Amino acid sequence: MSYRYAVIGSGRQGLSAAYDMGRFGNAKEILLYDINPQAAKAGAEKINSLLGANIASGHGLDAGDPAQLSKALKGVHSTLSAVPYPLNPLITRIAIENGSSLCDLGGHTDTVRGQLALDDVARKAGVTITPDCGMGPG
């Protein structure tokens, strides 16, 4: 099975994760999203060049807009949130509603506790939520 991935945030960490998804994650499509559409498009071009394949595409997205998020995550198997942690509660809820598993880079303990409280809802939706997987020690 090939996977459709979304990466929200096209900075260094988001692009590195997108590359790994393409290289090791059996990706058929990688959707890169960023508040700056040019950054997302440039990131997709870089990923495609490194992979020697045309599987990444870049798109503008306001990750704080529920309607935009829902549209962006429709049909996505797995999402990575590489944006500031205050956006993660909304992204988590929208990912669950759309049947997309989610991993985020975290950064705030109370936010993570709120995400973990959605465990029953995520299980019923058949998705996995893995918060706080960022660079911080611990």
Short mmCIF file of C-alpha atoms in Angstrom, two decimals:
data_model
loop_
_atom_site.label_atom_id
_atom_site.label_comp_id
_atom_site.label_asym_id
_atom_site.label_seq_id
_atom_site.Cartn_x
_atom_site.Cartn_y
_atom_site.Cartn_z
CA MET A 1 0.00 0.00 0.00
CA SER A 2 1.20 3.50 -0.79
CA TYR A 3 0.41 6.39 1.52
CA ARG A 4 -0.80 9.95 1.16
CA TYR A 5 0.98 12.19 3.65
CA ALA A 6 0.48 15.80 4.71
CA VAL A 7 3.15 17.94 6.35
CA ILE A 8 1.91 21.16 7.90
CA GLY A 9 4.84 23.55 8.09
CA SER A 10 7.47 23.67 5.37
CA GLY A 11 10.44 24.75 7.47
CA ARG A 12 13.57 22.67 8.04
CA GLN A 13 11.97 20.02 10.23
CA GLY A 14 8.88 19.68 8.04
CA LEU A 15 10.98 19.29 4.90
CA SER A 16 13.30 16.77 6.55
CA ALA A 17 10.31 14.70 7.62
CA ALA A 18 8.76 14.97 4.14
CA TYR A 19 12.00 13.69 2.61
CA ASP A 20 12.00 10.71 4.99
CA MET A 21 8.35 9.99 4.14
CA GLY A 22 9.25 9.94 0.47
CA ARG A 23 12.42 7.93 0.93
CA PHE A 24 11.31 5.41 3.51
CA GLY A 25 7.52 5.75 3.95
CA ASN A 26 6.14 4.21 0.75
CA ALA A 27 4.62 7.57 -0.21
CA LYS A 28 2.46 7.98 -3.26
CA GLU A 29 1.86 11.66 -2.44
CA ILE A 30 3.26 14.21 0.00
CA LEU A 31 1.28 17.40 0.49
CA LEU A 32 3.40 20.22 1.95
CA TYR A 33 1.43 23.03 3.56
CA ASP A 34 2.60 26.38 4.85
CA ILE A 35 1.15 29.81 5.59
CA ASN A 36 3.60 30.96 2.89
CA PRO A 37 2.58 29.15 -0.32
CA GLN A 38 5.89 29.97 -2.00
CA ALA A 39 7.81 28.26 0.81
CA ALA A 40 5.61 25.16 0.46
CA LYS A 41 6.10 25.07 -3.31
CA ALA A 42 9.87 25.57 -3.04
CA GLY A 43 10.01 22.81 -0.43
CA ALA A 44 8.08 20.43 -2.68
CA GLU A 45 10.45 21.15 -5.58
CA LYS A 46 13.43 20.40 -3.31
CA ILE A 47 11.89 17.12 -2.07
CA ASN A 48 11.05 16.02 -5.62
CA SER A 49 14.58 16.83 -6.76
CA LEU A 50 16.18 14.90 -3.89
CA LEU A 51 13.91 11.89 -4.43
CA GLY A 52 14.07 11.95 -8.22
CA ALA A 53 10.29 11.63 -8.27
CA ASN A 54 7.31 13.94 -8.60
CA ILE A 55 5.37 13.03 -5.46
CA ALA A 56 5.44 16.26 -3.40
CA SER A 57 3.33 19.34 -3.97
CA GLY A 58 3.26 22.62 -2.07
CA HIS A 59 0.17 24.54 -0.99
CA GLY A 60 -0.76 27.54 1.09
CA LEU A 61 -2.63 26.82 4.33
CA ASP A 62 -3.70 28.80 7.37
CA ALA A 63 -3.37 26.04 9.97
CA GLY A 64 -5.59 28.01 12.32
CA ASP A 65 -8.57 27.83 9.96
CA PRO A 66 -10.69 24.70 10.60
CA ALA A 67 -12.31 24.73 7.15
CA GLN A 68 -8.94 24.96 5.37
CA LEU A 69 -7.49 22.23 7.60
CA SER A 70 -10.40 19.90 6.98
CA LYS A 71 -10.09 20.33 3.23
CA ALA A 72 -6.30 19.84 3.38
CA LEU A 73 -6.48 16.62 5.41
CA LYS A 74 -9.29 14.94 3.50
CA GLY A 75 -8.04 11.58 2.23
CA VAL A 76 -4.68 11.85 4.02
CA HIS A 77 -3.44 8.69 5.75
CA SER A 78 -0.98 10.41 8.07
CA THR A 79 -0.15 14.01 8.98
CA LEU A 80 2.86 15.67 10.56
CA SER A 81 2.38 18.98 12.34
CA ALA A 82 5.60 20.98 12.16
CA VAL A 83 4.05 24.27 13.23
CA PRO A 84 4.01 26.07 16.62
CA TYR A 85 2.36 24.01 19.35
CA PRO A 86 -0.64 26.33 19.95
CA LEU A 87 -2.04 25.08 16.62
CA ASN A 88 -1.79 21.39 17.56
CA PRO A 89 -5.11 21.01 19.46
CA LEU A 90 -7.07 22.17 16.42
CA ILE A 91 -4.94 20.15 14.01
CA THR A 92 -5.43 17.08 16.23
CA ARG A 93 -9.22 17.41 16.23
CA ILE A 94 -9.40 17.99 12.47
CA ALA A 95 -7.04 15.06 11.78
CA ILE A 96 -9.23 12.73 13.85
CA GLU A 97 -12.39 13.99 12.10
CA ASN A 98 -10.77 13.25 8.73
CA GLY A 99 -9.41 9.82 9.66
CA SER A 100 -5.78 10.89 9.48
CA SER A 101 -3.19 9.72 12.00
CA LEU A 102 -1.09 12.58 13.40
CA CYS A 103 2.37 13.14 14.76
CA ASP A 104 3.47 16.56 15.96
CA LEU A 105 6.66 18.17 17.17
CA GLY A 106 5.06 19.25 20.44
CA GLY A 107 6.64 21.73 22.77
CA HIS A 108 4.05 22.24 25.53
CA THR A 109 3.03 19.73 28.19
CA ASP A 110 -0.53 20.99 28.79
CA THR A 111 -1.22 20.88 25.04
CA VAL A 112 -0.03 17.29 24.93
CA ARG A 113 -2.26 16.36 27.87
CA GLY A 114 -5.24 17.76 25.98
CA GLN A 115 -4.32 15.75 22.90
CA LEU A 116 -3.91 12.56 24.93
CA ALA A 117 -7.39 13.11 26.38
CA LEU A 118 -8.71 12.50 22.85
CA ASP A 119 -7.48 8.89 22.93
CA ASP A 120 -10.96 7.29 22.93
CA VAL A 121 -12.14 9.48 20.04
CA ALA A 122 -8.99 8.72 18.05
CA ARG A 123 -9.33 4.98 18.64
CA LYS A 124 -12.95 5.04 17.48
CA ALA A 125 -11.82 6.89 14.33
CA GLY A 126 -9.11 4.25 13.76
CA VAL A 127 -6.24 6.72 13.93
CA THR A 128 -3.13 7.16 16.03
CA ILE A 129 -2.20 10.48 17.63
CA THR A 130 1.47 10.76 18.63
CA PRO A 131 2.11 14.16 20.19
CA ASP A 132 5.34 15.82 21.35
CA CYS A 133 7.85 14.11 19.04
CA GLY A 134 10.03 17.19 18.60
CA MET A 135 13.64 17.91 19.23
CA GLY A 136 13.40 18.73 22.94
CA PRO A 137 15.22 16.33 25.26
CA GLY A 138 13.21 13.76 27.15
#
